[in-house]
Amino acid sequence: MANIRFRQVGRVFRQGGQAFVALDGVDLEVADREFVAIVGPSGCGKTTCLRMAAGLEHPTSGSVSVDDVPVKAPGPDRAVVFQQFALFPWKSVWDNIEFGLLSLGVAADERRRRIEHYIGLMGLTGYEQAFPHQLSGGMQQRVAIARAYVLDPKVLLMDEPFGALDAQTRVVMQEELVRLARQHPRTVLFITHAVEEAVYLADRVVVMSRRPGRIREVIDVRTIRRSERWDDLPRIEDVMDQASFVHLRTHIWKLLREQQGSEAH
Amino acid sequence: MIGPALERNEMLRLTVAGSVAFLALWTLAAWAGLTSRQFLPTPWEVVARMGELIVQPFAGFTLGAHLLSSLQRFAMGFVLAVLVGIPLGLAMAYFRGVDRLVTPLFEAVRFVAPIAWVPFAALWFGTGIGGPVLIIFMGAFPPVLINTYRGAKFVDRKYIEAARMLGASALRTITQVLLPAAVPSIVAGLRISAGLGWQSLVGAELIVASSGVGYMMVKGQAAVSTATVMSGMIAIGLVGLLIDVALRRVQRRIERQRGL
Protein backbone atom coordinates (compact mmCIF):
# COMPACT_ATOMS: atom_id res chain seq x y z
CA MET A 1 0.00 0.00 0.00
CA ALA A 2 1.27 3.41 -0.91
CA ASN A 3 -0.89 6.44 -1.35
CA ILE A 4 -0.31 10.15 -1.65
CA ARG A 5 -2.74 12.44 0.11
CA PHE A 6 -3.05 16.22 -0.27
CA ARG A 7 -5.30 17.71 2.41
CA GLN A 8 -6.42 21.30 1.92
CA VAL A 9 -2.97 22.17 0.66
CA GLY A 10 -2.20 25.84 0.23
CA ARG A 11 0.98 27.60 -0.76
CA VAL A 12 1.57 31.32 -0.51
CA PHE A 13 4.62 32.99 -2.01
CA ARG A 14 5.85 36.34 -0.84
CA GLN A 15 7.55 38.65 -3.26
CA GLY A 16 8.53 42.19 -2.41
CA GLY A 17 6.06 42.43 0.47
CA GLN A 18 3.24 41.12 -1.71
CA ALA A 19 1.76 37.71 -1.10
CA PHE A 20 0.30 35.69 -3.89
CA VAL A 21 -1.52 32.41 -3.61
CA ALA A 22 0.05 29.70 -5.74
CA LEU A 23 -2.09 26.85 -4.44
CA ASP A 24 -5.41 27.00 -2.66
CA GLY A 25 -7.34 24.18 -1.00
CA VAL A 26 -5.95 21.32 -3.01
CA ASP A 27 -7.54 18.03 -1.96
CA LEU A 28 -6.36 14.97 -3.79
CA GLU A 29 -5.72 11.35 -3.05
CA VAL A 30 -3.66 9.13 -5.29
CA ALA A 31 -4.54 5.53 -4.42
CA ASP A 32 -2.14 2.61 -4.24
CA ARG A 33 -0.81 1.75 -7.71
CA GLU A 34 -2.87 4.44 -9.30
CA PHE A 35 -1.47 6.59 -12.09
CA VAL A 36 -2.67 10.16 -11.69
CA ALA A 37 -1.73 12.93 -14.12
CA ILE A 38 -2.09 16.62 -13.31
CA VAL A 39 -2.58 18.97 -16.26
CA GLY A 40 -2.87 22.70 -16.18
CA PRO A 41 -1.48 25.90 -17.64
CA SER A 42 2.00 26.96 -16.59
CA GLY A 43 1.91 28.70 -13.25
CA CYS A 44 -1.03 26.67 -11.93
CA GLY A 45 1.12 25.11 -9.23
CA LYS A 46 1.15 21.54 -10.58
CA THR A 47 4.93 21.23 -10.26
CA THR A 48 4.68 22.68 -6.74
CA CYS A 49 2.27 19.84 -5.84
CA LEU A 50 4.78 17.26 -7.04
CA ARG A 51 7.68 18.94 -5.26
CA MET A 52 5.67 18.92 -2.04
CA ALA A 53 5.08 15.18 -2.35
CA ALA A 54 8.83 14.83 -2.95
CA GLY A 55 9.64 16.92 0.13
CA LEU A 56 11.52 19.52 -1.92
CA GLU A 57 8.95 22.19 -1.01
CA HIS A 58 6.47 22.55 1.83
CA PRO A 59 2.86 23.70 2.03
CA THR A 60 2.03 26.90 3.93
CA SER A 61 -1.28 25.34 4.98
CA GLY A 62 -2.75 21.85 4.92
CA SER A 63 -0.67 18.72 4.68
CA VAL A 64 0.87 16.30 2.23
CA SER A 65 1.40 12.72 3.33
CA VAL A 66 2.59 9.51 1.78
CA ASP A 67 1.25 6.34 3.40
CA ASP A 68 -0.28 8.59 6.06
CA VAL A 69 3.14 9.86 7.09
CA PRO A 70 3.57 13.62 6.60
CA VAL A 71 6.27 14.41 4.04
CA LYS A 72 9.18 16.28 5.62
CA ALA A 73 12.25 15.79 3.45
CA PRO A 74 13.16 14.11 0.16
CA GLY A 75 13.97 10.42 0.23
CA PRO A 76 14.42 7.38 -2.00
CA ASP A 77 10.95 6.05 -1.11
CA ARG A 78 9.58 8.88 -3.30
CA ALA A 79 11.63 8.80 -6.47
CA VAL A 80 11.49 11.84 -8.72
CA VAL A 81 12.01 11.96 -12.49
CA PHE A 82 12.88 15.56 -13.30
CA GLN A 83 12.06 17.36 -16.53
CA GLN A 84 15.71 18.33 -16.96
CA PHE A 85 16.77 14.71 -16.18
CA ALA A 86 19.25 15.89 -13.49
CA LEU A 87 21.61 13.00 -14.21
CA PHE A 88 25.05 13.48 -12.70
CA PRO A 89 27.21 14.45 -15.71
CA TRP A 90 30.37 13.11 -14.04
CA LYS A 91 28.94 9.62 -13.54
CA SER A 92 28.40 6.88 -16.10
CA VAL A 93 24.94 5.50 -16.84
CA TRP A 94 25.62 2.57 -14.51
CA ASP A 95 26.88 4.78 -11.68
CA ASN A 96 23.94 7.15 -12.04
CA ILE A 97 21.50 4.28 -11.66
CA GLU A 98 23.51 2.81 -8.78
CA PHE A 99 23.71 6.08 -6.81
CA GLY A 100 20.44 5.71 -4.88
CA LEU A 101 20.95 1.99 -4.27
CA LEU A 102 24.20 2.80 -2.47
CA SER A 103 22.34 5.22 -0.18
CA LEU A 104 19.85 2.47 0.60
CA GLY A 105 22.70 0.09 1.45
CA VAL A 106 21.59 -2.56 -1.05
CA ALA A 107 24.10 -5.45 -1.27
CA ALA A 108 26.40 -5.64 -4.30
CA ASP A 109 24.78 -8.73 -5.89
CA GLU A 110 21.33 -7.29 -5.51
CA ARG A 111 22.46 -3.93 -6.89
CA ARG A 112 23.90 -5.57 -9.97
CA ARG A 113 20.77 -7.67 -10.52
CA ARG A 114 18.42 -4.70 -10.24
CA ILE A 115 20.53 -2.35 -12.36
CA GLU A 116 20.90 -4.96 -15.10
CA HIS A 117 17.16 -5.58 -15.04
CA TYR A 118 16.27 -1.91 -15.62
CA ILE A 119 19.09 -1.33 -18.07
CA GLY A 120 17.62 -4.15 -20.17
CA LEU A 121 14.06 -2.96 -19.69
CA MET A 122 14.84 0.65 -20.69
CA GLY A 123 16.87 -0.38 -23.74
CA LEU A 124 20.15 0.91 -22.31
CA THR A 125 22.18 -2.27 -22.86
CA GLY A 126 25.59 -1.38 -24.27
CA TYR A 127 25.48 2.14 -22.82
CA GLU A 128 26.35 1.20 -19.23
CA GLN A 129 29.71 3.02 -19.30
CA ALA A 130 28.55 6.00 -21.39
CA PHE A 131 28.34 9.45 -19.84
CA PRO A 132 25.09 11.45 -20.00
CA HIS A 133 26.43 14.02 -22.46
CA GLN A 134 27.14 11.22 -24.94
CA LEU A 135 23.45 10.25 -24.98
CA SER A 136 20.43 11.78 -26.72
CA GLY A 137 17.73 13.46 -24.63
CA GLY A 138 15.49 10.40 -24.90
CA MET A 139 18.25 8.08 -23.75
CA GLN A 140 19.07 10.40 -20.85
CA GLN A 141 15.46 10.34 -19.73
CA ARG A 142 15.50 6.51 -19.91
CA VAL A 143 18.45 6.59 -17.50
CA ALA A 144 16.56 8.96 -15.21
CA ILE A 145 13.51 6.67 -15.24
CA ALA A 146 15.70 3.61 -14.56
CA ARG A 147 17.40 5.51 -11.71
CA ALA A 148 13.97 6.10 -10.14
CA TYR A 149 12.46 2.63 -10.74
CA VAL A 150 15.54 0.76 -9.55
CA LEU A 151 14.97 2.11 -6.02
CA ASP A 152 11.68 0.20 -5.89
CA PRO A 153 10.08 3.36 -4.45
CA LYS A 154 6.68 3.56 -2.80
CA VAL A 155 5.69 6.30 -5.19
CA LEU A 156 7.04 7.74 -8.42
CA LEU A 157 6.88 11.46 -9.03
CA MET A 158 7.35 12.54 -12.63
CA ASP A 159 7.65 16.25 -13.36
CA GLU A 160 6.98 16.78 -17.08
CA PRO A 161 9.49 14.02 -17.78
CA PHE A 162 9.02 14.19 -21.55
CA GLY A 163 8.68 17.96 -21.79
CA ALA A 164 12.25 18.44 -23.02
CA LEU A 165 12.04 15.73 -25.71
CA ASP A 166 11.22 16.09 -29.40
CA ALA A 167 7.79 14.91 -30.59
CA GLN A 168 8.88 11.51 -31.99
CA THR A 169 11.01 10.58 -29.00
CA ARG A 170 8.21 11.68 -26.75
CA VAL A 171 5.74 9.24 -28.32
CA VAL A 172 8.19 6.35 -27.98
CA MET A 173 8.80 7.23 -24.34
CA GLN A 174 5.07 7.44 -23.63
CA GLU A 175 4.56 3.93 -25.02
CA GLU A 176 7.52 2.65 -23.02
CA LEU A 177 6.22 4.19 -19.84
CA VAL A 178 2.85 2.50 -20.32
CA ARG A 179 4.66 -0.81 -20.83
CA LEU A 180 6.80 -0.21 -17.74
CA ALA A 181 3.82 0.88 -15.64
CA ARG A 182 1.99 -2.34 -16.54
CA GLN A 183 4.99 -4.52 -15.82
CA HIS A 184 5.80 -2.76 -12.54
CA PRO A 185 2.62 -1.12 -11.26
CA ARG A 186 3.40 1.77 -8.93
CA THR A 187 1.70 4.75 -7.40
CA VAL A 188 2.52 7.51 -9.87
CA LEU A 189 1.96 11.24 -9.81
CA PHE A 190 2.67 12.60 -13.26
CA ILE A 191 2.82 16.30 -14.15
CA THR A 192 2.36 17.47 -17.72
CA HIS A 193 0.87 20.25 -19.78
CA ALA A 194 0.19 17.88 -22.70
CA VAL A 195 -3.44 16.79 -22.57
CA GLU A 196 -3.04 13.74 -24.88
CA GLU A 197 -0.16 12.49 -22.80
CA ALA A 198 -2.22 12.72 -19.62
CA VAL A 199 -5.23 10.91 -21.12
CA TYR A 200 -3.06 8.22 -22.70
CA LEU A 201 -1.07 7.45 -19.55
CA ALA A 202 -3.26 8.10 -16.56
CA ASP A 203 -6.02 6.36 -14.64
CA ARG A 204 -7.31 9.76 -13.58
CA VAL A 205 -6.55 13.21 -14.93
CA VAL A 206 -6.62 16.17 -12.58
CA VAL A 207 -7.25 19.48 -14.33
CA MET A 208 -5.98 22.53 -12.49
CA SER A 209 -6.70 26.22 -12.87
CA ARG A 210 -4.35 29.01 -12.01
CA ARG A 211 -4.26 32.12 -9.85
CA PRO A 212 -4.86 30.65 -7.46
CA GLY A 213 -3.96 27.06 -8.33
CA ARG A 214 -7.02 24.96 -7.65
CA ILE A 215 -8.35 21.60 -8.77
CA ARG A 216 -10.92 22.28 -11.45
CA GLU A 217 -12.08 18.79 -12.24
CA VAL A 218 -10.93 15.20 -11.84
CA ILE A 219 -11.61 12.97 -14.84
CA ASP A 220 -11.78 9.21 -14.56
CA VAL A 221 -10.03 7.77 -17.60
CA ARG A 222 -9.66 4.20 -16.34
CA THR A 223 -13.33 3.29 -16.72
CA ILE A 224 -13.35 4.38 -20.33
CA ARG A 225 -9.97 2.81 -21.04
CA ARG A 226 -11.31 -0.54 -19.82
CA SER A 227 -14.70 -0.39 -21.50
CA GLU A 228 -13.21 0.82 -24.79
CA ARG A 229 -10.30 -1.69 -24.57
CA TRP A 230 -7.57 0.88 -25.27
CA ASP A 231 -5.01 -1.49 -23.83
CA ASP A 232 -5.60 -3.95 -26.67
CA LEU A 233 -4.33 -1.35 -29.15
CA PRO A 234 -0.59 -1.66 -29.72
CA ARG A 235 0.19 1.92 -30.67
CA ILE A 236 -0.39 5.30 -29.16
CA GLU A 237 -1.80 6.73 -32.40
CA ASP A 238 -4.44 3.99 -32.52
CA VAL A 239 -5.57 4.90 -29.03
CA MET A 240 -5.58 8.60 -29.91
CA ASP A 241 -7.82 7.81 -32.88
CA GLN A 242 -10.58 6.37 -30.70
CA ALA A 243 -13.72 8.48 -30.45
CA SER A 244 -13.70 7.95 -26.68
CA PHE A 245 -10.14 9.30 -26.48
CA VAL A 246 -10.93 12.31 -28.65
CA HIS A 247 -14.01 13.03 -26.57
CA LEU A 248 -12.04 13.06 -23.31
CA ARG A 249 -9.26 15.11 -24.79
CA THR A 250 -11.69 17.71 -26.13
CA HIS A 251 -13.44 17.89 -22.78
CA ILE A 252 -10.15 18.62 -21.00
CA TRP A 253 -9.11 21.09 -23.66
CA LYS A 254 -12.33 23.00 -23.13
CA LEU A 255 -11.70 23.15 -19.40
CA LEU A 256 -8.29 24.61 -20.00
CA ARG A 257 -9.57 26.99 -22.66
CA GLU A 258 -12.24 28.42 -20.37
CA GLN A 259 -9.48 29.53 -18.02
CA GLN A 260 -7.75 31.35 -20.82
CA GLY A 261 -11.09 33.06 -21.55
CA SER A 262 -11.67 34.02 -17.93
CA GLU A 263 -8.22 35.51 -17.78
CA ALA A 264 -8.95 37.86 -20.68
CA HIS A 265 -11.43 39.93 -18.73
CA MET B 1 38.44 36.85 -28.55
CA ILE B 2 36.58 39.99 -29.46
CA GLY B 3 38.45 41.25 -32.54
CA PRO B 4 38.38 39.47 -35.91
CA ALA B 5 40.00 36.02 -36.15
CA LEU B 6 43.61 35.60 -37.29
CA GLU B 7 45.07 32.83 -39.39
CA ARG B 8 47.37 30.33 -37.74
CA ASN B 9 50.41 31.48 -39.73
CA GLU B 10 49.70 35.07 -38.99
CA MET B 11 49.48 34.37 -35.26
CA LEU B 12 52.78 32.49 -35.30
CA ARG B 13 54.46 35.33 -37.16
CA LEU B 14 53.19 37.86 -34.63
CA THR B 15 54.45 35.75 -31.72
CA VAL B 16 57.91 35.50 -33.28
CA ALA B 17 57.89 39.19 -34.16
CA GLY B 18 57.13 40.14 -30.56
CA SER B 19 60.01 38.08 -29.20
CA VAL B 20 62.46 39.35 -31.82
CA ALA B 21 61.48 42.96 -31.12
CA PHE B 22 61.96 42.42 -27.39
CA LEU B 23 65.42 40.90 -27.86
CA ALA B 24 66.38 43.67 -30.27
CA LEU B 25 65.34 46.38 -27.80
CA TRP B 26 67.20 44.64 -25.01
CA THR B 27 70.38 44.37 -27.13
CA LEU B 28 70.12 48.00 -28.21
CA ALA B 29 69.64 49.16 -24.63
CA ALA B 30 72.69 47.14 -23.53
CA TRP B 31 74.82 48.52 -26.37
CA ALA B 32 73.66 52.10 -26.10
CA GLY B 33 75.32 52.27 -22.71
CA LEU B 34 72.27 53.68 -20.92
CA THR B 35 73.61 51.97 -17.89
CA SER B 36 76.83 50.23 -17.02
CA ARG B 37 77.39 47.07 -19.01
CA GLN B 38 77.67 45.19 -15.76
CA PHE B 39 74.13 46.19 -14.80
CA LEU B 40 72.50 45.20 -18.09
CA PRO B 41 74.07 42.21 -19.84
CA THR B 42 73.26 41.34 -23.45
CA PRO B 43 71.00 38.36 -24.24
CA TRP B 44 73.92 36.13 -25.32
CA GLU B 45 75.85 36.93 -22.17
CA VAL B 46 72.86 35.70 -20.19
CA VAL B 47 72.61 32.54 -22.31
CA ALA B 48 76.33 31.87 -21.80
CA ARG B 49 75.98 32.45 -18.05
CA MET B 50 73.03 30.08 -17.92
CA GLY B 51 75.15 27.42 -19.59
CA GLU B 52 77.83 27.90 -16.94
CA LEU B 53 75.32 27.77 -14.09
CA ILE B 54 73.96 24.47 -15.39
CA VAL B 55 77.36 22.77 -15.11
CA GLN B 56 79.22 24.77 -12.43
CA PRO B 57 77.89 25.20 -8.89
CA PHE B 58 77.12 28.79 -7.88
CA ALA B 59 76.10 29.68 -4.33
CA GLY B 60 76.61 26.04 -3.42
CA PHE B 61 74.69 24.31 -6.19
CA THR B 62 74.22 24.06 -9.94
CA LEU B 63 71.17 25.75 -11.50
CA GLY B 64 69.46 22.37 -11.76
CA ALA B 65 69.99 21.65 -8.06
CA HIS B 66 68.71 25.12 -7.11
CA LEU B 67 65.62 24.55 -9.24
CA LEU B 68 65.04 21.14 -7.72
CA SER B 69 65.27 22.60 -4.24
CA SER B 70 62.77 25.35 -5.20
CA LEU B 71 60.43 22.83 -6.78
CA GLN B 72 60.44 20.68 -3.66
CA ARG B 73 59.41 23.63 -1.51
CA PHE B 74 56.85 24.66 -4.07
CA ALA B 75 55.37 21.15 -4.14
CA MET B 76 55.10 21.05 -0.36
CA GLY B 77 53.43 24.45 -0.06
CA PHE B 78 51.15 23.82 -3.01
CA VAL B 79 50.05 20.35 -1.87
CA LEU B 80 49.41 21.71 1.61
CA ALA B 81 47.26 24.51 0.12
CA VAL B 82 45.30 21.93 -1.90
CA LEU B 83 44.86 19.56 1.05
CA VAL B 84 43.49 22.34 3.24
CA GLY B 85 41.77 24.47 0.59
CA ILE B 86 39.61 21.87 -1.16
CA PRO B 87 38.05 20.21 1.91
CA LEU B 88 37.57 23.57 3.63
CA GLY B 89 36.00 25.13 0.51
CA LEU B 90 33.59 22.18 0.18
CA ALA B 91 32.68 22.32 3.87
CA MET B 92 32.04 26.07 3.59
CA ALA B 93 29.80 25.53 0.58
CA TYR B 94 27.78 22.78 2.28
CA PHE B 95 27.58 23.90 5.91
CA ARG B 96 26.38 27.45 6.46
CA GLY B 97 27.97 27.49 9.91
CA VAL B 98 31.45 26.78 8.55
CA ASP B 99 30.92 29.48 5.92
CA ARG B 100 30.09 32.02 8.64
CA LEU B 101 32.99 30.89 10.78
CA VAL B 102 35.69 31.05 8.12
CA THR B 103 34.67 33.64 5.53
CA PRO B 104 35.23 36.86 7.57
CA LEU B 105 38.67 35.70 8.73
CA PHE B 106 39.63 34.55 5.29
CA GLU B 107 38.46 37.76 3.61
CA ALA B 108 40.63 39.77 6.00
CA VAL B 109 43.74 37.65 5.60
CA ARG B 110 43.72 37.10 1.86
CA PHE B 111 44.58 40.71 1.06
CA VAL B 112 47.87 40.42 2.90
CA ALA B 113 50.53 39.75 0.27
CA PRO B 114 52.31 36.41 0.81
CA ILE B 115 55.63 38.25 1.03
CA ALA B 116 54.34 40.13 4.07
CA TRP B 117 54.67 36.85 5.96
CA VAL B 118 58.44 36.83 5.42
CA PRO B 119 59.28 38.34 8.85
CA PHE B 120 57.29 35.62 10.57
CA ALA B 121 58.67 32.94 8.29
CA ALA B 122 62.17 34.05 9.25
CA LEU B 123 61.40 34.31 12.96
CA TRP B 124 59.54 31.01 13.20
CA PHE B 125 61.55 28.83 10.85
CA GLY B 126 64.91 30.56 10.23
CA THR B 127 66.27 29.23 6.95
CA GLY B 128 64.55 25.87 7.44
CA ILE B 129 62.06 24.42 5.01
CA GLY B 130 59.08 25.79 6.96
CA GLY B 131 59.60 29.44 6.02
CA PRO B 132 59.32 29.17 2.25
CA VAL B 133 56.54 26.58 2.58
CA LEU B 134 54.54 28.98 4.75
CA ILE B 135 54.90 31.76 2.18
CA ILE B 136 54.02 29.53 -0.78
CA PHE B 137 51.02 28.29 1.16
CA MET B 138 49.90 31.88 1.79
CA GLY B 139 50.13 32.57 -1.94
CA ALA B 140 48.55 29.34 -3.20
CA PHE B 141 45.82 28.83 -0.61
CA PRO B 142 43.31 31.65 -1.38
CA PRO B 143 42.60 30.76 -5.03
CA VAL B 144 42.11 27.05 -4.19
CA LEU B 145 39.71 27.92 -1.40
CA ILE B 146 37.78 30.56 -3.33
CA ASN B 147 37.40 28.49 -6.47
CA THR B 148 36.39 25.34 -4.58
CA TYR B 149 33.87 27.30 -2.56
CA ARG B 150 32.36 29.08 -5.56
CA GLY B 151 32.34 25.97 -7.74
CA ALA B 152 30.53 23.99 -5.04
CA LYS B 153 28.26 26.79 -3.87
CA PHE B 154 26.91 27.54 -7.32
CA VAL B 155 26.38 23.94 -8.38
CA ASP B 156 23.07 23.58 -10.23
CA ARG B 157 20.29 23.06 -7.65
CA LYS B 158 18.89 20.13 -9.61
CA TYR B 159 21.91 17.96 -8.76
CA ILE B 160 21.52 18.68 -5.06
CA GLU B 161 17.82 17.89 -5.27
CA ALA B 162 18.54 14.67 -7.16
CA ALA B 163 21.10 13.65 -4.53
CA ARG B 164 18.67 14.36 -1.68
CA MET B 165 15.91 12.47 -3.47
CA LEU B 166 18.32 9.55 -3.90
CA GLY B 167 18.96 9.52 -0.14
CA ALA B 168 22.58 10.69 -0.18
CA SER B 169 24.16 11.56 3.19
CA ALA B 170 25.96 14.86 3.74
CA LEU B 171 29.33 13.20 3.17
CA ARG B 172 28.21 11.54 -0.07
CA THR B 173 26.60 14.74 -1.29
CA ILE B 174 29.87 16.57 -0.68
CA THR B 175 32.20 13.98 -2.19
CA GLN B 176 30.00 12.67 -5.01
CA VAL B 177 28.11 15.79 -6.04
CA LEU B 178 29.69 19.04 -4.80
CA LEU B 179 33.29 17.96 -5.42
CA PRO B 180 32.87 16.65 -8.98
CA ALA B 181 30.58 19.57 -9.85
CA ALA B 182 33.26 21.96 -8.63
CA VAL B 183 36.16 20.22 -10.37
CA PRO B 184 36.34 22.55 -13.41
CA SER B 185 36.34 25.56 -11.10
CA ILE B 186 38.86 23.91 -8.75
CA VAL B 187 41.29 23.15 -11.58
CA ALA B 188 41.02 26.74 -12.80
CA GLY B 189 41.81 27.78 -9.22
CA LEU B 190 44.80 25.43 -9.10
CA ARG B 191 46.29 27.15 -12.12
CA ILE B 192 46.07 30.53 -10.42
CA SER B 193 47.33 29.00 -7.17
CA ALA B 194 50.34 27.43 -8.81
CA GLY B 195 51.22 30.74 -10.43
CA LEU B 196 50.92 32.72 -7.22
CA GLY B 197 52.66 30.04 -5.19
CA TRP B 198 55.58 29.86 -7.59
CA GLN B 199 55.88 33.67 -7.61
CA SER B 200 55.80 33.86 -3.81
CA LEU B 201 58.41 31.14 -3.57
CA VAL B 202 61.09 33.17 -5.24
CA GLY B 203 60.30 36.08 -2.98
CA ALA B 204 60.61 33.78 0.01
CA GLU B 205 63.91 32.35 -1.13
CA LEU B 206 65.37 35.83 -1.55
CA ILE B 207 65.22 36.08 2.22
CA VAL B 208 64.67 32.85 4.09
CA ALA B 209 66.61 30.11 2.31
CA SER B 210 70.10 28.78 1.74
CA SER B 211 69.39 27.16 -1.61
CA GLY B 212 66.92 27.61 -4.45
CA VAL B 213 66.66 29.89 -7.45
CA GLY B 214 65.73 32.92 -5.36
CA TYR B 215 68.73 32.36 -3.14
CA MET B 216 70.96 31.99 -6.20
CA MET B 217 69.69 35.34 -7.48
CA VAL B 218 70.45 37.13 -4.22
CA LYS B 219 73.96 35.72 -4.29
CA GLY B 220 74.24 36.82 -7.92
CA GLN B 221 73.27 40.35 -6.93
CA ALA B 222 75.84 40.33 -4.13
CA ALA B 223 78.49 39.26 -6.66
CA VAL B 224 77.25 41.97 -9.06
CA SER B 225 76.60 39.24 -11.61
CA THR B 226 73.45 40.51 -13.33
CA ALA B 227 73.69 37.69 -15.85
CA THR B 228 73.21 35.24 -12.94
CA VAL B 229 70.16 37.16 -11.74
CA MET B 230 68.70 37.13 -15.24
CA SER B 231 69.43 33.43 -15.60
CA GLY B 232 67.39 32.90 -12.46
CA MET B 233 64.55 35.00 -13.84
CA ILE B 234 64.50 33.01 -17.05
CA ALA B 235 64.56 29.69 -15.18
CA ILE B 236 61.66 30.85 -13.00
CA GLY B 237 59.67 31.93 -16.04
CA LEU B 238 60.25 28.67 -17.90
CA VAL B 239 59.38 26.42 -14.95
CA GLY B 240 56.29 28.52 -14.19
CA LEU B 241 55.21 28.12 -17.79
CA LEU B 242 55.75 24.35 -17.62
CA ILE B 243 53.64 24.07 -14.46
CA ASP B 244 50.85 26.04 -16.11
CA VAL B 245 50.98 23.99 -19.30
CA ALA B 246 50.73 20.77 -17.27
CA LEU B 247 47.71 22.05 -15.33
CA ARG B 248 46.07 23.36 -18.50
CA ARG B 249 46.31 19.83 -19.91
CA VAL B 250 44.58 18.43 -16.86
CA GLN B 251 41.90 21.10 -17.23
CA ARG B 252 41.30 20.26 -20.91
CA ARG B 253 41.05 16.55 -20.21
CA ILE B 254 38.45 17.14 -17.50
CA GLU B 255 36.45 19.46 -19.72
CA ARG B 256 36.49 16.93 -22.56
CA GLN B 257 35.29 14.21 -20.22
CA ARG B 258 32.37 16.40 -19.21
CA GLY B 259 31.55 17.24 -22.81
CA LEU B 260 32.19 20.95 -22.24
mmCIF file of C-alpha atoms in Angstrom, chain A residues 159-249:
data_model
loop_
_atom_site.group_PDB
_atom_site.id
_atom_site.type_symbol
_atom_site.label_atom_id
_atom_site.label_comp_id
_atom_site.label_asym_id
_atom_site.label_seq_id
_atom_site.Cartn_x
_atom_site.Cartn_y
_atom_site.Cartn_z
ATOM 1 C CA ASP A 159 7.648 16.247 -13.361
ATOM 2 C CA GLU A 160 6.981 16.778 -17.077
ATOM 3 C CA PRO A 161 9.494 14.025 -17.784
ATOM 4 C CA PHE A 162 9.016 14.190 -21.552
ATOM 5 C CA GLY A 163 8.680 17.958 -21.789
ATOM 6 C CA ALA A 164 12.247 18.436 -23.018
ATOM 7 C CA LEU A 165 12.036 15.731 -25.710
ATOM 8 C CA ASP A 166 11.218 16.088 -29.397
ATOM 9 C CA ALA A 167 7.788 14.906 -30.588
ATOM 10 C CA GLN A 168 8.880 11.512 -31.988
ATOM 11 C CA THR A 169 11.006 10.582 -28.996
ATOM 12 C CA ARG A 170 8.208 11.683 -26.751
ATOM 13 C CA VAL A 171 5.737 9.241 -28.321
ATOM 14 C CA VAL A 172 8.189 6.354 -27.980
ATOM 15 C CA MET A 173 8.803 7.225 -24.340
ATOM 16 C CA GLN A 174 5.066 7.436 -23.627
ATOM 17 C CA GLU A 175 4.565 3.928 -25.019
ATOM 18 C CA GLU A 176 7.519 2.648 -23.021
ATOM 19 C CA LEU A 177 6.220 4.194 -19.838
ATOM 20 C CA VAL A 178 2.846 2.496 -20.319
ATOM 21 C CA ARG A 179 4.660 -0.813 -20.826
ATOM 22 C CA LEU A 180 6.796 -0.215 -17.740
ATOM 23 C CA ALA A 181 3.822 0.879 -15.638
ATOM 24 C CA ARG A 182 1.993 -2.340 -16.536
ATOM 25 C CA GLN A 183 4.991 -4.517 -15.816
ATOM 26 C CA HIS A 184 5.797 -2.765 -12.540
ATOM 27 C CA PRO A 185 2.616 -1.121 -11.257
ATOM 28 C CA ARG A 186 3.399 1.774 -8.930
ATOM 29 C CA THR A 187 1.696 4.747 -7.398
ATOM 30 C CA VAL A 188 2.517 7.508 -9.871
ATOM 31 C CA LEU A 189 1.963 11.244 -9.807
ATOM 32 C CA PHE A 190 2.668 12.600 -13.264
ATOM 33 C CA ILE A 191 2.822 16.303 -14.146
ATOM 34 C CA THR A 192 2.360 17.471 -17.722
ATOM 35 C CA HIS A 193 0.872 20.255 -19.777
ATOM 36 C CA ALA A 194 0.193 17.879 -22.699
ATOM 37 C CA VAL A 195 -3.442 16.794 -22.568
ATOM 38 C CA GLU A 196 -3.041 13.741 -24.883
ATOM 39 C CA GLU A 197 -0.161 12.488 -22.800
ATOM 40 C CA ALA A 198 -2.223 12.715 -19.624
ATOM 41 C CA VAL A 199 -5.228 10.905 -21.123
ATOM 42 C CA TYR A 200 -3.061 8.225 -22.705
ATOM 43 C CA LEU A 201 -1.069 7.454 -19.552
ATOM 44 C CA ALA A 202 -3.259 8.099 -16.555
ATOM 45 C CA ASP A 203 -6.024 6.357 -14.640
ATOM 46 C CA ARG A 204 -7.305 9.755 -13.583
ATOM 47 C CA VAL A 205 -6.545 13.207 -14.929
ATOM 48 C CA VAL A 206 -6.624 16.174 -12.583
ATOM 49 C CA VAL A 207 -7.254 19.477 -14.334
ATOM 50 C CA MET A 208 -5.982 22.527 -12.490
ATOM 51 C CA SER A 209 -6.699 26.216 -12.875
ATOM 52 C CA ARG A 210 -4.349 29.009 -12.010
ATOM 53 C CA ARG A 211 -4.261 32.123 -9.845
ATOM 54 C CA PRO A 212 -4.856 30.653 -7.456
ATOM 55 C CA GLY A 213 -3.957 27.058 -8.330
ATOM 56 C CA ARG A 214 -7.018 24.957 -7.646
ATOM 57 C CA ILE A 215 -8.351 21.598 -8.775
ATOM 58 C CA ARG A 216 -10.917 22.281 -11.446
ATOM 59 C CA GLU A 217 -12.083 18.786 -12.239
ATOM 60 C CA VAL A 218 -10.931 15.205 -11.843
ATOM 61 C CA ILE A 219 -11.605 12.968 -14.840
ATOM 62 C CA ASP A 220 -11.782 9.207 -14.560
ATOM 63 C CA VAL A 221 -10.029 7.766 -17.598
ATOM 64 C CA ARG A 222 -9.656 4.200 -16.342
ATOM 65 C CA THR A 223 -13.330 3.289 -16.720
ATOM 66 C CA ILE A 224 -13.347 4.379 -20.331
ATOM 67 C CA ARG A 225 -9.967 2.813 -21.041
ATOM 68 C CA ARG A 226 -11.310 -0.535 -19.822
ATOM 69 C CA SER A 227 -14.698 -0.387 -21.496
ATOM 70 C CA GLU A 228 -13.213 0.815 -24.794
ATOM 71 C CA ARG A 229 -10.298 -1.693 -24.570
ATOM 72 C CA TRP A 230 -7.565 0.877 -25.275
ATOM 73 C CA ASP A 231 -5.009 -1.489 -23.830
ATOM 74 C CA ASP A 232 -5.596 -3.947 -26.669
ATOM 75 C CA LEU A 233 -4.327 -1.355 -29.147
ATOM 76 C CA PRO A 234 -0.595 -1.664 -29.724
ATOM 77 C CA ARG A 235 0.187 1.918 -30.671
ATOM 78 C CA ILE A 236 -0.393 5.304 -29.156
ATOM 79 C CA GLU A 237 -1.798 6.731 -32.405
ATOM 80 C CA ASP A 238 -4.440 3.987 -32.521
ATOM 81 C CA VAL A 239 -5.569 4.905 -29.027
ATOM 82 C CA MET A 240 -5.579 8.598 -29.906
ATOM 83 C CA ASP A 241 -7.824 7.808 -32.881
ATOM 84 C CA GLN A 242 -10.582 6.372 -30.703
ATOM 85 C CA ALA A 243 -13.721 8.481 -30.449
ATOM 86 C CA SER A 244 -13.697 7.946 -26.679
ATOM 87 C CA PHE A 245 -10.142 9.297 -26.480
ATOM 88 C CA VAL A 246 -10.935 12.307 -28.645
ATOM 89 C CA HIS A 247 -14.013 13.028 -26.568
ATOM 90 C CA LEU A 248 -12.035 13.063 -23.310
ATOM 91 C CA ARG A 249 -9.256 15.114 -24.789
#
